[in-house]
Amino acid sequence: MLKKAIILFPALCLISFAACQILYNTDVLQPEIPVIDGAYYTGTDVCIPCHGDIYGHYKKTVHSRLAFFESDQPGKGCEICHGPASIHVKEKGGTGNIISFLRLSPEVSSEICLGCHRKGSMMDWRANAHLLNGIACNECHKPHKETADKMLYPGDPEICFSCHQDKKARNLLPSHHPVQEKKMKCGDCHTSHGSENNSLNQPVLNDLCFECHAEYQGPFIYEHEPVFEDCSICHDPHGTIADNLLKQNDPFICLRCHKGHRKNPKTGSHPTVASFLTSCTQCHSQVHGSDLPSQLNGSSLTR
Ligand code: HEC
Ligand code: HEC
Ligand code: HEC
Ligand code: HEC
Ligand code: HEC
Ligand code: HEC
Ligand code: HEC
Ligand code: HEC
Ligand code: HEC
Ligand code: HEC
């Protein structure tokens, strides 16, 4: 036993060392922010005469009110994002002598924002579907425009609809979450930044639904397996033709997994009403689970 441990321990050390090296190296691969040679920081006041309109918008954002301890970037004001500007100011404007987001790759431009925004959902950003499709932070967040909540332009859901036309169409279907009615946002369910499980606000899909539909959380004595597993087996949260956001109407949604029955499948006796191809939930009224056996499996109906 001890012998094994003596061999295993150094082996484990080696493996974890190698793993750290790999992680370390990928970190080194992070995109490099361009450097303007010889430039130093000038402060925001000098920008105002030439960029007054931008300053006006900037003044209204949280970025103009950062305390020094909130900033990991050197410099203050405009230069936390655009870098040291002394040469740009000396040359009375121009390009190439200052960092311009419109000329950077999405990876590099995001990197500037990640300098301060690294926590929470942002940790997964480098594997996010948006970045991988060439969409940087400033595609959704505009530091210099008259923006909605969270610096989004033109706001959630409009910005999302502009690219995700299929979701816009789904939200117009008869059954939908009230996103177009402005009672909900895409952001209530998605972070837009993550990489796991469709960038949902919760790692597990059902936990997301329980945030607002807690009555289905249980625990129930009589659980219905697919409900416990994943709400989206039966529901499409973006909108459906069928009622109740169901992928298909009852009974067809049930018939995906169950056989219909003309009589009580257990006792063989005649049910009160013909049960074949009528709405299953007429009798099995608590499809999400219940503490009473009669609710999901209808056994009380036989007595
Ligand atoms: C939070 C980061 C941030 C701060 C702070 C900031 N900017 Fe910007 N700036 C950006 C981003 C991002 C864009 C690109 C905007 C877009 O996508 O429409 C931009 C665009 C610009 C542009 C347009 C041209 C271009 O090619 O990028 C100018 C000019 C500019 N900023 C000047 C300023 C000035 C002046 C200030 C201070 C008053 C300032 N910025 C503060 C992030 C910032
Ligand atoms: C003397 C006027 C002047 C001052 C001062 C000035 N700028 Fe500019 N800036 C300009 C002009 C003009 C342009 C447009 C350059 C062009 O498109 O050829 C410009 C362009 C920019 C751009 C876009 C560059 C690009 O590559 O498209 C950014 C970003 C910017 N300025 C930021 C700043 C910041 C931040 C400050 C303050 C630290 C500042 N500017 C001070 C005149 C000025
Ligand atoms: C110097 C650090 C720093 C940089 C660089 C920076 N931010 Fe921020 N930002 C902050 C801080 C601090 C806050 C306020 C606390 C928070 O919400 O995290 C903030 C807030 C925000 C918010 C929330 C606004 C709100 O109304 O709640 C957004 C969105 C945002 N930043 C986007 C960006 C984008 C996009 C970039 C890059 C173009 C960027 N930031 C660059 C420090 C920074
Ligand atoms: C596809 C659009 C999109 C992109 C791209 C995007 N965001 Fe966001 N971001 C959002 C939405 C939507 C919210 C609001 C979420 C909510 O309502 O809770 C948000 C919220 C934020 C907030 C506020 C704090 C929070 O987490 O709720 C910050 C800070 C922020 N984003 C920074 C960034 C930075 C930095 C990047 C790039 C690395 C980025 N965002 C890229 C859509 C986007
Ligand atoms: C500039 C276009 C654009 C905008 C704006 C945009 N998206 Fe996307 N989004 C994409 C593309 C492209 C993909 C990757 C392909 C796909 O899954 O459709 C994507 C993927 C996604 C995904 C799948 C993520 C994953 O991990 O697989 C979600 C969720 C999403 N977007 C939500 C949003 C939300 C919410 C907004 C609004 C805040 C938004 N998007 C705004 C273009 C955009
Ligand atoms: C009630 C929660 C909820 C809301 C609101 C919501 N989503 Fe989703 N979204 C989900 C869930 C859950 C998934 C993953 C499983 C699925 O598709 O059923 C998903 C998946 C996605 C995907 C990736 C898979 C696919 O179907 O393309 C995109 C893109 C997306 N959502 C965009 C949006 C946009 C844009 C909005 C706003 C119009 C939005 N979502 C609103 C819950 C929601
Ligand atoms: C942020 C809160 C929120 C989240 C998260 C949420 N919902 Fe909803 N849900 C609502 C609201 C609000 C309604 C509309 C209620 C109304 O119209 O009375 C609704 C309605 C529904 C309906 C009934 C639709 C109809 O046509 O009557 C279903 C089914 C549903 N949600 C399923 C889900 C599922 C599945 C999830 C998880 C993927 C989820 N919801 C996540 C808020 C939420
Ligand atoms: C086996 C299929 C199935 C699964 C899985 C399922 N549901 Fe349902 N859901 C239904 C059916 C059928 C209805 C309509 C009948 C009814 O009234 O119960 C419904 C209706 C709803 C409604 C609208 C009724 C109301 O009370 O307003 C909500 C909300 C809902 N489900 C949430 C959820 C949540 C949350 C989950 C995951 C925990 C889930 N569902 C999983 C089949 C399912
Ligand atoms: C994705 C597959 C799936 C769908 C869709 C589905 N079920 Fe089920 N259902 C199951 C599984 C798995 C069980 C548990 C195993 C069993 O008893 O057959 C079950 C069990 C049941 C039971 C027996 C419960 C018990 O206590 O014996 C009833 C009744 C039932 N489901 C009704 C429905 C109804 C009504 C619908 C439509 C709203 C439906 N199911 C949709 C998979 C599904
Ligand atoms: C008229 C009422 C009624 C209707 C409608 C009905 N059922 Fe039933 N179902 C029952 C009764 C009663 C039982 C027997 C329950 C018991 O004895 O435990 C039962 C039992 C079941 C069982 C459990 C079988 C087992 O072996 O335990 C399933 C699964 C089921 N029904 C599915 C469905 C499906 C799917 C539909 C719709 C196509 C449906 N039922 C419609 C009354 C009904």
Tab-separated table of N, CA and C in Angstrom, residues 129-213:
chain	number	residue	atom	x	y	z
A	129	ALA	N	-20.128	31.852	-27.669
A	129	ALA	CA	-20.540	31.731	-29.075
A	129	ALA	C	-20.462	33.077	-29.797
A	130	HIS	N	-20.689	34.171	-29.083
A	130	HIS	CA	-20.622	35.479	-29.743
A	130	HIS	C	-19.194	35.800	-30.164
A	131	LEU	N	-18.260	35.673	-29.231
A	131	LEU	CA	-16.871	35.970	-29.592
A	131	LEU	C	-16.407	35.049	-30.715
A	132	LEU	N	-16.752	33.763	-30.603
A	132	LEU	CA	-16.310	32.811	-31.630
A	132	LEU	C	-16.896	33.148	-32.998
A	133	ASN	N	-17.977	33.914	-33.018
A	133	ASN	CA	-18.560	34.362	-34.275
A	133	ASN	C	-18.192	35.815	-34.585
A	134	GLY	N	-17.134	36.287	-33.967
A	134	GLY	CA	-16.612	37.613	-34.301
A	134	GLY	C	-17.381	38.779	-33.709
A	135	ILE	N	-18.110	38.535	-32.603
A	135	ILE	CA	-18.902	39.609	-31.999
A	135	ILE	C	-18.258	40.044	-30.686
A	136	ALA	N	-17.796	41.282	-30.643
A	136	ALA	CA	-17.100	41.788	-29.459
A	136	ALA	C	-18.088	42.473	-28.515
A	137	CYS	N	-17.579	42.887	-27.335
A	137	CYS	CA	-18.426	43.532	-26.330
A	137	CYS	C	-19.165	44.732	-26.912
A	138	ASN	N	-18.440	45.526	-27.726
A	138	ASN	CA	-19.034	46.786	-28.190
A	138	ASN	C	-20.090	46.601	-29.275
A	139	GLU	N	-20.350	45.341	-29.659
A	139	GLU	CA	-21.460	45.078	-30.565
A	139	GLU	C	-22.784	45.242	-29.790
A	140	CYS	N	-22.774	44.944	-28.509
A	140	CYS	CA	-23.986	45.052	-27.674
A	140	CYS	C	-23.932	46.241	-26.721
A	141	HIS	N	-22.766	46.508	-26.146
A	141	HIS	CA	-22.614	47.616	-25.190
A	141	HIS	C	-21.942	48.797	-25.880
A	142	LYS	N	-22.576	49.967	-25.780
A	142	LYS	CA	-22.009	51.155	-26.424
A	142	LYS	C	-21.679	52.194	-25.360
A	143	PRO	N	-20.391	52.421	-25.134
A	143	PRO	CA	-20.014	53.381	-24.092
A	143	PRO	C	-20.329	54.826	-24.472
A	144	HIS	N	-20.642	55.106	-25.758
A	144	HIS	CA	-20.818	56.505	-26.180
A	144	HIS	C	-22.145	56.775	-26.835
A	145	LYS	N	-23.170	56.014	-26.467
A	145	LYS	CA	-24.465	56.295	-27.070
A	145	LYS	C	-25.497	56.466	-25.968
A	146	GLU	N	-26.644	56.971	-26.343
A	146	GLU	CA	-27.767	57.087	-25.417
A	146	GLU	C	-28.310	55.676	-25.257
A	147	THR	N	-27.879	54.967	-24.210
A	147	THR	CA	-28.163	53.541	-24.124
A	147	THR	C	-29.256	53.220	-23.118
A	148	ALA	N	-29.753	51.972	-23.222
A	148	ALA	CA	-30.704	51.463	-22.244
A	148	ALA	C	-29.914	50.896	-21.060
A	149	ASP	N	-30.605	50.163	-20.205
A	149	ASP	CA	-30.015	49.527	-19.039
A	149	ASP	C	-28.735	48.770	-19.413
A	150	LYS	N	-27.757	48.749	-18.547
A	150	LYS	CA	-26.496	48.012	-18.735
A	150	LYS	C	-25.752	48.443	-19.991
A	151	MET	N	-25.928	49.690	-20.385
A	151	MET	CA	-25.219	50.214	-21.536
A	151	MET	C	-25.505	49.441	-22.817
A	152	LEU	N	-26.687	48.838	-22.891
A	152	LEU	CA	-27.037	48.078	-24.094
A	152	LEU	C	-27.647	49.026	-25.123
A	153	TYR	N	-27.280	48.821	-26.368
A	153	TYR	CA	-27.798	49.666	-27.435
A	153	TYR	C	-28.305	48.806	-28.571
A	154	PRO	N	-29.559	48.915	-28.988
A	154	PRO	CA	-30.568	49.813	-28.452
A	154	PRO	C	-31.320	49.249	-27.247
A	155	GLY	N	-30.867	48.190	-26.662
A	155	GLY	CA	-31.549	47.626	-25.494
A	155	GLY	C	-31.982	46.201	-25.752
A	156	ASP	N	-32.277	45.501	-24.691
A	156	ASP	CA	-32.748	44.118	-24.732
A	156	ASP	C	-34.271	44.167	-24.725
A	157	PRO	N	-34.990	43.552	-25.671
A	157	PRO	CA	-34.573	42.531	-26.632
A	157	PRO	C	-34.217	43.059	-28.037
A	158	GLU	N	-34.381	44.350	-28.309
A	158	GLU	CA	-34.211	44.834	-29.692
A	158	GLU	C	-32.862	44.409	-30.269
A	159	ILE	N	-31.802	44.596	-29.493
A	159	ILE	CA	-30.473	44.256	-30.007
A	159	ILE	C	-30.374	42.767	-30.337
A	160	CYS	N	-30.987	41.949	-29.515
A	160	CYS	CA	-30.920	40.493	-29.735
A	160	CYS	C	-31.740	40.117	-30.969
A	161	PHE	N	-32.914	40.727	-31.081
A	161	PHE	CA	-33.778	40.453	-32.235
A	161	PHE	C	-33.072	40.792	-33.540
A	162	SER	N	-32.217	41.836	-33.527
A	162	SER	CA	-31.592	42.285	-34.769
A	162	SER	C	-30.763	41.165	-35.403
A	163	CYS	N	-30.175	40.292	-34.602
A	163	CYS	CA	-29.431	39.157	-35.171
A	163	CYS	C	-30.208	37.849	-35.074
A	164	HIS	N	-30.914	37.654	-33.967
A	164	HIS	CA	-31.632	36.385	-33.764
A	164	HIS	C	-33.066	36.512	-34.267
A	165	GLN	N	-33.202	36.645	-35.585
A	165	GLN	CA	-34.516	36.831	-36.198
A	165	GLN	C	-35.457	35.666	-35.912
A	166	ASP	N	-34.890	34.451	-35.821
A	166	ASP	CA	-35.736	33.278	-35.573
A	166	ASP	C	-36.394	33.380	-34.198
A	167	LYS	N	-35.683	33.955	-33.226
A	167	LYS	CA	-36.268	34.096	-31.891
A	167	LYS	C	-37.344	35.180	-31.897
A	168	LYS	N	-37.141	36.198	-32.720
A	168	LYS	CA	-38.155	37.237	-32.861
A	168	LYS	C	-39.438	36.607	-33.404
A	169	ALA	N	-39.275	35.761	-34.431
A	169	ALA	CA	-40.434	35.104	-35.037
A	169	ALA	C	-41.129	34.201	-34.013
A	170	ARG	N	-40.360	33.482	-33.239
A	170	ARG	CA	-40.959	32.585	-32.239
A	170	ARG	C	-41.734	33.385	-31.196
A	171	ASN	N	-41.209	34.557	-30.864
A	171	ASN	CA	-41.874	35.354	-29.840
A	171	ASN	C	-43.196	35.930	-30.326
A	172	LEU	N	-43.436	35.843	-31.653
A	172	LEU	CA	-44.717	36.306	-32.185
A	172	LEU	C	-45.755	35.185	-32.229
A	173	LEU	N	-45.324	33.951	-31.913
A	173	LEU	CA	-46.266	32.830	-31.935
A	173	LEU	C	-47.272	32.974	-30.778
A	174	PRO	N	-48.431	32.279	-30.896
A	174	PRO	CA	-49.498	32.488	-29.907
A	174	PRO	C	-49.054	32.299	-28.449
A	175	SER	N	-48.258	31.272	-28.177
A	175	SER	CA	-47.791	31.091	-26.802
A	175	SER	C	-46.330	31.527	-26.713
A	176	HIS	N	-46.034	32.469	-25.837
A	176	HIS	CA	-44.653	32.958	-25.716
A	176	HIS	C	-44.439	33.609	-24.356
A	177	HIS	N	-43.205	33.656	-23.917
A	177	HIS	CA	-42.873	34.462	-22.738
A	177	HIS	C	-43.037	35.936	-23.127
A	178	PRO	N	-43.517	36.760	-22.221
A	178	PRO	CA	-43.874	38.148	-22.617
A	178	PRO	C	-42.657	39.049	-22.842
A	179	VAL	N	-41.791	38.662	-23.802
A	179	VAL	CA	-40.594	39.454	-24.100
A	179	VAL	C	-40.957	40.662	-24.962
A	180	GLN	N	-41.710	40.417	-26.053
A	180	GLN	CA	-42.075	41.546	-26.918
A	180	GLN	C	-43.003	42.516	-26.196
A	181	GLU	N	-43.702	42.044	-25.163
A	181	GLU	CA	-44.559	42.936	-24.373
A	181	GLU	C	-43.747	43.732	-23.360
A	182	LYS	N	-42.416	43.489	-23.353
A	182	LYS	CA	-41.490	44.230	-22.484
A	182	LYS	C	-41.650	43.887	-21.007
A	183	LYS	N	-42.315	42.767	-20.734
A	183	LYS	CA	-42.404	42.355	-19.335
A	183	LYS	C	-41.233	41.453	-18.975
A	184	MET	N	-40.516	40.994	-19.995
A	184	MET	CA	-39.337	40.152	-19.767
A	184	MET	C	-38.279	40.500	-20.792
A	185	LYS	N	-37.030	40.121	-20.465
A	185	LYS	CA	-35.938	40.355	-21.409
A	185	LYS	C	-35.259	39.023	-21.705
A	186	CYS	N	-34.527	38.989	-22.804
A	186	CYS	CA	-33.689	37.819	-23.070
A	186	CYS	C	-32.720	37.644	-21.895
A	187	GLY	N	-32.278	38.762	-21.344
A	187	GLY	CA	-31.324	38.741	-20.243
A	187	GLY	C	-31.866	38.127	-18.967
A	188	ASP	N	-33.199	37.929	-18.868
A	188	ASP	CA	-33.737	37.240	-17.691
A	188	ASP	C	-33.345	35.767	-17.699
A	189	CYS	N	-33.045	35.238	-18.875
A	189	CYS	CA	-32.670	33.824	-18.975
A	189	CYS	C	-31.229	33.622	-19.446
A	190	HIS	N	-30.675	34.585	-20.216
A	190	HIS	CA	-29.325	34.425	-20.782
A	190	HIS	C	-28.379	35.508	-20.281
A	191	THR	N	-27.111	35.137	-20.061
A	191	THR	CA	-26.118	36.162	-19.739
A	191	THR	C	-25.533	36.776	-21.007
A	192	SER	N	-25.551	36.058	-22.109
A	192	SER	CA	-24.900	36.442	-23.371
A	192	SER	C	-23.379	36.310	-23.310
A	193	HIS	N	-22.812	36.057	-22.135
A	193	HIS	CA	-21.348	36.032	-22.011
A	193	HIS	C	-20.773	34.635	-21.862
A	194	GLY	N	-21.569	33.697	-21.392
A	194	GLY	CA	-21.020	32.410	-20.958
A	194	GLY	C	-20.706	31.473	-22.098
A	195	SER	N	-20.332	30.249	-21.729
A	195	SER	CA	-20.054	29.267	-22.771
A	195	SER	C	-20.842	27.982	-22.555
A	196	GLU	N	-21.204	27.706	-21.308
A	196	GLU	CA	-21.882	26.447	-21.012
A	196	GLU	C	-23.381	26.587	-21.246
A	197	ASN	N	-24.005	25.504	-21.696
A	197	ASN	CA	-25.450	25.386	-21.717
A	197	ASN	C	-26.165	26.643	-22.218
A	198	ASN	N	-25.855	27.060	-23.420
A	198	ASN	CA	-26.534	28.193	-24.060
A	198	ASN	C	-26.452	29.512	-23.282
A	199	SER	N	-25.373	29.709	-22.569
A	199	SER	CA	-25.208	30.948	-21.787
A	199	SER	C	-26.398	31.216	-20.871
A	200	LEU	N	-26.999	30.176	-20.327
A	200	LEU	CA	-28.139	30.394	-19.434
A	200	LEU	C	-27.652	30.987	-18.108
A	201	ASN	N	-28.543	31.712	-17.442
A	201	ASN	CA	-28.185	32.318	-16.163
A	201	ASN	C	-27.964	31.291	-15.059
A	202	GLN	N	-28.427	30.084	-15.260
A	202	GLN	CA	-28.212	29.005	-14.304
A	202	GLN	C	-27.539	27.848	-15.031
A	203	PRO	N	-26.599	27.169	-14.379
A	203	PRO	CA	-25.926	26.058	-15.041
A	203	PRO	C	-26.885	24.918	-15.406
A	204	VAL	N	-27.915	24.710	-14.577
A	204	VAL	CA	-28.887	23.648	-14.855
A	204	VAL	C	-30.189	24.286	-15.318
A	205	LEU	N	-30.692	23.855	-16.467
A	205	LEU	CA	-31.863	24.476	-17.083
A	205	LEU	C	-33.049	24.567	-16.126
A	206	ASN	N	-33.396	23.459	-15.440
A	206	ASN	CA	-34.568	23.489	-14.570
A	206	ASN	C	-34.449	24.556	-13.479
A	207	ASP	N	-33.240	24.758	-12.964
A	207	ASP	CA	-33.060	25.771	-11.913
A	207	ASP	C	-33.410	27.156	-12.431
A	208	LEU	N	-33.152	27.386	-13.716
A	208	LEU	CA	-33.526	28.660	-14.321
A	208	LEU	C	-35.048	28.820	-14.277
A	209	CYS	N	-35.772	27.791	-14.689
A	209	CYS	CA	-37.232	27.873	-14.720
A	209	CYS	C	-37.796	28.060	-13.308
A	210	PHE	N	-37.182	27.401	-12.338
A	210	PHE	CA	-37.674	27.493	-10.958
A	210	PHE	C	-37.526	28.895	-10.382
A	211	GLU	N	-36.618	29.705	-10.954
A	211	GLU	CA	-36.485	31.082	-10.472
A	211	GLU	C	-37.844	31.775	-10.503
A	212	CYS	N	-38.639	31.490	-11.521
A	212	CYS	CA	-39.937	32.155	-11.656
A	212	CYS	C	-41.120	31.195	-11.526
A	213	HIS	N	-40.888	29.918	-11.699
A	213	HIS	CA	-41.988	28.947	-11.604
A	213	HIS	C	-41.705	27.962	-10.470
